Short mmCIF file of C-alpha atoms in Angstrom, two decimals:
data_model
loop_
_atom_site.label_atom_id
_atom_site.label_comp_id
_atom_site.label_asym_id
_atom_site.label_seq_id
_atom_site.Cartn_x
_atom_site.Cartn_y
_atom_site.Cartn_z
CA UNK A 39 58.19 29.61 44.89
CA UNK A 40 60.49 29.60 42.95
CA UNK A 41 63.04 26.37 44.37
CA UNK A 42 67.02 25.57 44.11
CA UNK A 43 69.53 27.96 43.05
CA UNK A 44 66.71 30.27 40.34
CA UNK A 45 65.83 32.11 43.87
CA UNK A 46 68.64 34.38 42.43
CA UNK A 47 67.64 33.89 38.25
CA UNK A 48 67.82 38.06 38.57
CA UNK A 49 71.73 37.42 39.60
CA UNK A 50 72.16 34.65 36.76
CA UNK A 51 72.29 34.67 33.47
CA UNK A 52 69.04 34.14 32.02
CA UNK A 53 67.82 31.00 31.17
CA UNK A 54 63.59 30.48 30.16
CA UNK A 55 61.91 29.15 32.62
CA UNK A 56 60.58 26.36 30.40
CA UNK A 57 64.19 24.97 30.25
CA UNK A 58 65.08 25.77 34.17
CA UNK A 59 66.06 22.25 35.88
CA UNK A 60 66.05 22.13 39.94
CA UNK A 61 66.20 19.42 42.95
CA UNK A 62 65.89 21.96 45.21
CA UNK A 63 69.46 22.58 45.47
CA UNK A 64 71.49 25.68 47.76
CA UNK A 65 69.06 27.22 50.94
CA UNK A 66 72.05 25.40 52.98
CA UNK A 67 72.64 25.59 56.55
CA UNK A 68 75.93 27.42 58.06
CA UNK A 69 76.62 27.07 61.05
CA UNK A 70 78.85 28.35 64.37
CA UNK A 71 81.98 25.84 65.40
CA UNK A 72 81.50 26.00 69.14
CA UNK A 73 84.12 28.57 71.03
CA UNK A 74 86.05 29.40 67.34
CA UNK A 75 85.33 31.78 64.92
CA UNK A 76 84.30 29.78 61.91
CA UNK A 77 80.94 29.06 60.62
CA UNK A 78 81.21 25.80 57.81
CA UNK A 79 78.40 26.76 54.95
CA UNK A 80 77.04 22.89 54.92
CA UNK A 81 76.88 22.55 51.45
CA UNK A 82 77.05 18.99 51.16
CA UNK A 83 73.27 19.43 52.15
CA UNK A 84 72.41 19.53 49.12
CA UNK A 85 70.19 16.60 46.70
CA UNK A 86 73.30 14.64 45.82
CA UNK A 87 75.04 14.93 48.55
CA UNK A 88 78.02 18.00 47.82
CA UNK A 89 78.01 21.30 46.53
CA UNK A 90 78.21 20.32 43.33
CA UNK A 91 74.56 21.00 42.63
CA UNK A 92 74.68 24.22 42.53
CA UNK A 93 76.63 24.37 39.60
CA UNK A 94 75.15 21.40 37.65
CA UNK A 95 71.71 22.94 38.01
CA UNK A 96 72.59 25.60 36.06
CA UNK A 97 74.41 24.14 33.68
CA UNK A 98 71.73 21.29 33.06
CA UNK A 99 69.67 23.96 32.14
CA UNK A 100 71.74 24.86 29.57
CA UNK A 101 72.35 22.02 28.13
CA UNK A 102 68.89 21.43 27.70
CA UNK A 103 68.04 24.91 26.62
CA UNK A 104 70.60 24.02 23.80
CA UNK A 105 69.13 20.93 22.74
CA UNK A 106 72.37 19.10 23.53
CA UNK A 107 71.65 14.95 23.51
CA UNK A 108 74.34 13.07 25.41
CA UNK A 109 77.06 14.52 27.90
CA UNK A 110 80.25 12.89 28.68
CA UNK A 111 82.32 14.77 32.15
CA UNK A 112 84.98 13.40 34.04
CA UNK A 113 85.45 12.96 37.64
CA UNK A 114 86.72 12.14 40.80
CA UNK A 115 83.15 11.56 42.04
CA UNK A 116 80.72 14.18 42.98
CA UNK A 117 80.99 15.93 39.55
CA UNK A 118 80.15 12.87 38.01
CA UNK A 119 77.24 12.30 40.58
CA UNK A 120 75.39 15.02 39.97
CA UNK A 121 75.46 15.52 36.45
CA UNK A 122 74.64 11.87 36.47
CA UNK A 123 71.54 12.72 38.72
CA UNK A 124 70.28 16.44 36.76
CA UNK A 125 71.11 14.80 33.70
CA UNK A 126 68.68 11.80 34.54
CA UNK A 127 66.30 14.49 35.42
CA UNK A 128 66.83 16.35 32.17
CA UNK A 129 66.42 13.46 29.92
CA UNK A 130 70.21 13.98 28.36
CA UNK A 131 72.62 10.98 28.44
CA UNK A 132 75.34 10.84 30.62
CA UNK A 133 78.97 9.34 30.71
CA UNK A 134 81.02 9.25 33.61
CA UNK A 135 84.69 8.48 33.10
CA UNK A 136 86.38 8.20 36.99
CA UNK A 137 89.84 7.70 38.57
CA UNK A 138 89.67 3.33 39.66
CA UNK A 139 90.68 5.31 43.32
CA UNK A 140 86.91 6.77 43.58
CA UNK A 141 84.81 6.19 46.56
CA UNK A 142 82.74 2.76 45.52
CA UNK A 143 79.48 4.73 46.83
CA UNK A 144 80.11 7.87 44.80
CA UNK A 145 80.26 5.51 41.51
CA UNK A 146 76.87 3.46 42.94
CA UNK A 147 75.44 6.93 42.82
CA UNK A 148 75.98 7.31 39.16
CA UNK A 149 75.39 3.87 38.15
CA UNK A 150 71.70 4.66 40.15
CA UNK A 151 70.95 7.25 38.05
CA UNK A 152 71.30 4.70 34.77
CA UNK A 153 74.87 6.30 33.47
CA UNK A 154 78.03 4.65 32.67
CA UNK A 155 81.03 4.67 33.95
CA UNK A 156 84.62 4.23 31.94
CA UNK A 157 87.85 3.79 35.00
CA UNK A 158 90.71 5.51 34.63
CA UNK A 159 94.23 5.08 36.24
CA UNK A 160 94.04 8.01 37.64
CA UNK A 161 92.64 11.75 37.25
CA UNK A 162 94.48 13.04 34.84
CA UNK A 163 94.22 10.04 32.69
CA UNK A 164 90.54 10.58 33.31
CA UNK A 165 90.75 13.73 31.83
CA UNK A 166 92.13 13.24 28.68
CA UNK A 167 90.21 10.27 28.22
CA UNK A 168 87.10 11.75 28.46
CA UNK A 169 87.65 14.74 25.87
CA UNK A 170 89.29 11.50 23.39
CA UNK A 171 85.69 10.46 23.79
CA UNK A 172 84.35 13.59 23.28
CA UNK A 173 85.84 13.92 20.11
CA UNK A 174 84.81 10.58 18.53
CA UNK A 175 81.24 10.06 19.79
CA UNK A 176 80.44 13.46 18.55
CA UNK A 177 78.77 14.41 22.21
CA UNK A 178 79.59 17.12 24.58
CA UNK A 179 82.08 17.35 26.94
CA UNK A 180 81.27 19.28 30.27
CA UNK A 181 84.25 18.77 32.19
CA UNK A 182 84.01 21.66 35.31
CA UNK A 183 88.29 23.31 34.23
CA UNK A 184 86.31 24.13 30.94
CA UNK A 185 82.94 24.15 31.14
CA UNK A 186 81.69 28.19 31.24
CA UNK A 187 78.08 27.03 31.97
CA UNK A 188 79.26 25.20 35.38
CA UNK A 189 80.58 28.32 36.41
CA UNK A 190 77.09 30.44 37.64
CA UNK A 191 75.33 28.36 39.20
CA UNK A 192 78.61 28.18 42.24
CA UNK A 193 77.96 31.85 42.86
CA UNK A 194 75.01 31.16 44.42
CA UNK A 195 76.41 30.13 47.67
CA UNK A 196 77.92 33.94 48.19
CA UNK A 197 74.26 35.14 47.41
CA UNK A 198 72.92 32.80 50.52
CA UNK A 199 76.19 33.39 52.67
CA UNK A 200 75.72 37.58 52.75
CA UNK A 201 71.98 37.18 53.77
CA UNK A 202 73.69 35.97 57.14
CA UNK A 203 76.99 37.26 57.22
CA UNK A 204 79.76 39.27 55.86
CA UNK A 205 83.06 36.82 56.03
CA UNK A 206 86.65 38.36 56.80
CA UNK A 207 87.60 35.36 54.40
CA UNK A 208 86.61 32.56 52.94
CA UNK A 209 87.96 29.15 53.14
CA UNK A 210 87.50 26.94 49.92
CA UNK A 211 88.50 23.32 48.71
CA UNK A 212 90.44 23.58 45.48
CA UNK A 213 90.69 21.22 42.55
CA UNK A 214 89.57 22.70 39.51
CA UNK A 215 88.70 25.94 41.05
CA UNK A 216 85.60 25.83 39.73
CA UNK A 217 84.46 27.29 42.68
CA UNK A 218 86.92 29.11 44.47
CA UNK A 219 86.21 31.15 41.09
CA UNK A 220 82.58 31.43 40.92
CA UNK A 221 82.61 32.74 44.86
CA UNK A 222 85.65 35.57 43.54
CA UNK A 223 83.35 36.44 40.52
CA UNK A 224 80.32 36.87 42.70
CA UNK A 225 82.16 38.97 45.05
CA UNK A 226 83.94 41.42 42.81
CA UNK A 227 80.10 42.03 41.65
CA UNK A 228 79.22 42.81 44.65
CA UNK A 229 81.65 44.48 45.41
CA UNK A 230 81.44 46.57 42.17
CA UNK A 231 77.54 47.12 42.79
CA UNK A 232 78.29 48.69 46.23
CA UNK A 233 76.71 45.68 47.99
CA UNK A 234 79.01 44.38 50.11
CA UNK A 235 81.52 46.93 52.13
CA UNK A 236 85.05 45.33 50.99
CA UNK A 237 86.01 41.79 49.49
CA UNK A 238 86.91 39.09 51.70
CA UNK A 239 89.85 37.07 51.34
CA UNK A 240 89.40 34.02 49.24
CA UNK A 241 91.81 31.15 50.60
CA UNK A 242 91.86 28.17 48.20
CA UNK A 243 92.99 24.82 50.46
CA UNK A 244 94.47 22.07 48.63
CA UNK A 245 95.35 18.41 49.88
CA UNK A 246 99.53 17.95 49.84
CA UNK A 247 98.70 15.06 47.77
CA UNK A 248 98.08 17.48 44.97
CA UNK A 249 97.79 21.75 45.40
CA UNK A 250 99.40 23.10 41.87
CA UNK A 251 97.37 26.52 42.78
CA UNK A 252 97.64 26.45 46.06
CA UNK A 253 102.00 26.08 45.15
CA UNK A 254 102.08 28.85 43.70
CA UNK A 255 102.10 30.25 47.27
CA UNK A 256 103.29 27.73 49.87
CA UNK A 257 106.22 25.34 49.32
CA UNK A 258 105.19 22.10 50.66
CA UNK A 259 106.48 18.25 50.50
CA UNK A 260 104.28 16.05 48.02
CA UNK A 261 102.39 12.89 49.69
CA UNK A 262 101.02 9.59 48.09
CA UNK A 263 97.63 9.78 48.76
CA UNK A 264 94.07 9.50 47.82
CA UNK A 265 92.34 10.61 50.89
CA UNK A 266 90.86 13.74 49.86
CA UNK A 267 90.21 12.64 46.62
CA UNK A 268 87.82 15.48 45.70
CA UNK A 269 90.55 17.93 44.79
CA UNK A 270 93.14 15.76 43.23
CA UNK A 271 93.34 17.50 40.36
CA UNK A 272 96.60 18.14 38.82
CA UNK A 273 95.64 20.17 35.68
CA UNK A 274 92.51 23.06 35.44
CA UNK A 275 92.26 25.27 32.92
CA UNK A 276 91.02 27.91 35.91
CA UNK A 277 94.22 28.06 37.53
CA UNK A 278 95.06 31.33 36.54
CA UNK A 279 92.09 33.31 36.94
CA UNK A 280 92.25 31.49 40.78
CA UNK A 281 95.10 32.33 41.49
CA UNK A 282 94.73 36.61 40.09
CA UNK A 283 91.54 36.34 42.77
CA UNK A 284 93.15 34.73 45.73
CA UNK A 285 95.87 37.61 44.62
CA UNK A 286 93.18 40.36 44.37
CA UNK A 287 91.39 39.08 48.15
CA UNK A 288 94.17 39.15 50.00
CA UNK A 289 93.81 35.76 50.04
CA UNK A 290 96.99 32.71 49.83
CA UNK A 291 96.88 29.19 49.42
CA UNK A 292 97.00 26.06 51.91
CA UNK A 293 98.12 22.13 51.74
CA UNK A 294 97.14 20.01 54.39
CA UNK A 295 98.55 16.60 55.13
CA UNK A 296 96.09 13.91 56.31
CA UNK A 297 96.26 14.23 59.43
CA UNK A 298 95.37 17.49 59.29
CA UNK A 299 92.88 16.30 57.58
CA UNK A 300 91.39 14.13 60.05
CA UNK A 301 91.54 16.74 63.20
CA UNK A 302 88.84 19.24 61.03
CA UNK A 303 86.75 15.84 60.53
CA UNK A 304 87.15 15.39 64.43
CA UNK A 305 86.38 18.93 65.49
CA UNK A 306 83.13 18.98 62.60
CA UNK A 307 82.28 15.40 64.22
CA UNK A 308 81.60 17.65 67.36
CA UNK A 309 79.67 19.51 65.65
CA UNK A 310 77.17 17.39 64.79
CA UNK A 311 79.03 17.76 61.28
CA UNK A 312 79.75 14.45 58.97
CA UNK A 313 81.70 15.43 56.57
CA UNK A 314 83.30 13.73 53.66
CA UNK A 315 87.62 13.98 53.95
CA UNK A 316 87.91 16.22 50.69
CA UNK A 317 84.45 17.88 52.45
CA UNK A 318 86.21 18.83 55.33
CA UNK A 319 90.02 20.51 53.61
CA UNK A 320 88.66 24.09 53.56
CA UNK A 321 88.47 23.68 57.63
CA UNK A 322 91.88 22.25 57.93
CA UNK A 323 93.11 25.09 55.75
CA UNK A 324 91.52 27.53 58.14
CA UNK A 325 92.59 26.13 61.50
CA UNK A 326 96.04 25.59 59.81
CA UNK A 327 95.75 29.63 59.43
CA UNK A 328 95.46 30.04 63.13
CA UNK A 329 93.58 33.52 62.25
CA UNK A 330 91.94 35.09 65.31
CA UNK A 331 89.10 37.49 65.99
CA UNK A 332 87.89 36.97 62.13
CA UNK A 333 84.80 35.72 60.72
CA UNK A 334 85.97 32.66 58.50
CA UNK A 335 83.93 30.82 56.61
CA UNK A 336 84.46 27.06 55.22
CA UNK A 337 82.94 25.52 52.21
CA UNK A 338 82.57 22.16 53.51
CA UNK A 339 81.72 20.42 50.02
CA UNK A 340 80.56 17.05 50.87
CA UNK A 341 79.01 14.28 52.71
CA UNK A 342 80.78 11.56 54.93
CA UNK A 343 78.05 9.27 53.10
CA UNK A 344 79.95 9.68 50.14
CA UNK A 345 83.40 7.82 51.50
CA UNK A 346 82.24 6.20 54.68
CA UNK A 347 85.40 6.70 56.54
CA UNK A 348 85.83 5.18 59.85
CA UNK A 349 86.83 7.05 62.92
CA UNK A 350 90.43 6.72 64.13
CA UNK A 351 90.83 4.15 67.29
CA UNK A 352 87.29 3.16 65.90
CA UNK A 353 88.09 -1.03 67.18
CA UNK A 354 88.15 0.54 71.10
CA UNK A 355 84.96 1.60 70.58
CA UNK A 356 83.03 -1.60 69.52
CA UNK A 357 82.20 -3.53 72.34
CA UNK A 358 80.28 -6.57 70.90
CA UNK A 359 78.35 -8.53 73.18
CA UNK A 360 77.48 -12.00 72.69
CA UNK A 361 75.26 -12.87 75.46
CA UNK A 362 73.83 -11.38 79.11
CA UNK A 363 77.09 -12.45 80.59
CA UNK A 364 79.29 -10.06 78.75
CA UNK A 365 77.11 -6.87 79.00
CA UNK A 366 76.88 -8.27 82.77
CA UNK A 367 80.85 -7.67 82.84
CA UNK A 368 80.59 -4.95 80.97
CA UNK A 369 78.63 -2.98 83.26
CA UNK A 370 80.87 -4.24 86.06
CA UNK A 371 84.19 -2.60 84.31
CA UNK A 372 82.25 -0.16 83.52
CA UNK A 373 82.88 0.10 80.23
CA UNK A 374 79.90 1.99 79.01
#
């Protein structure tokens, strides 16, 4: 049985079997939210808890084929975690440059896989530092905004979605835009090959903290926030292609604030889905769009375990009981 993204090896640029790395990524659930025409692709149900594993499985395989011994990456978290895990599996040295505000849970995952972390003051500094390290140490820089081999593995999410339904629109949380570009390229291939009847609209969703791509389509008021830190990417070389794909498919950009992200998290939670704030960004965009009578797919990219964010008003839902007498009073007051 072929595991991971390699189930679609006939659709991917070739990699000899002896170099193919997998941790069983892919084949993630696609579920419909109650009462809405929204399906969510739970792409956090991957080995390291995020969608990045699709792209990293292919990327690491190419690194292994090319004989690369050590890499450096800049990341707010998920890409650092995923590349640390897959490089560890492949025996490739790994260094991650991460913003100081990246969630502690993500940094712990990186360290568990034997990597080292350089903390930078912000996301753009991380990008610049990582490129300087690569230049000075002579190691391979694999930042997703530039690395061509980071793209093909992400295309497999489209092939999985199309096995179950053909959406009218796909909402994608966007940082470096690697996932959006991959999804767009995959749909163009399917249309060119006559395998689908029309392209779905691609919708880019970004946080109001940083929206260089969605901001090409809508005006927004910037906010000071790191809640959805995974999509805070001030600069990406993939911007031009991302904008072209959005326009070509008839989509647009959406900018969401923290309250809208919280509402998306709450909606997902009552549907049994525990997502990270970044992971919920696409759903926040779809709710803001308010599309009716359309089949909408939202890519949920990260697990709630990545952030361990408590829900709003949680203090009122934790009832501390010190003894049996207090328990009896709670029962009498019908507070349980």
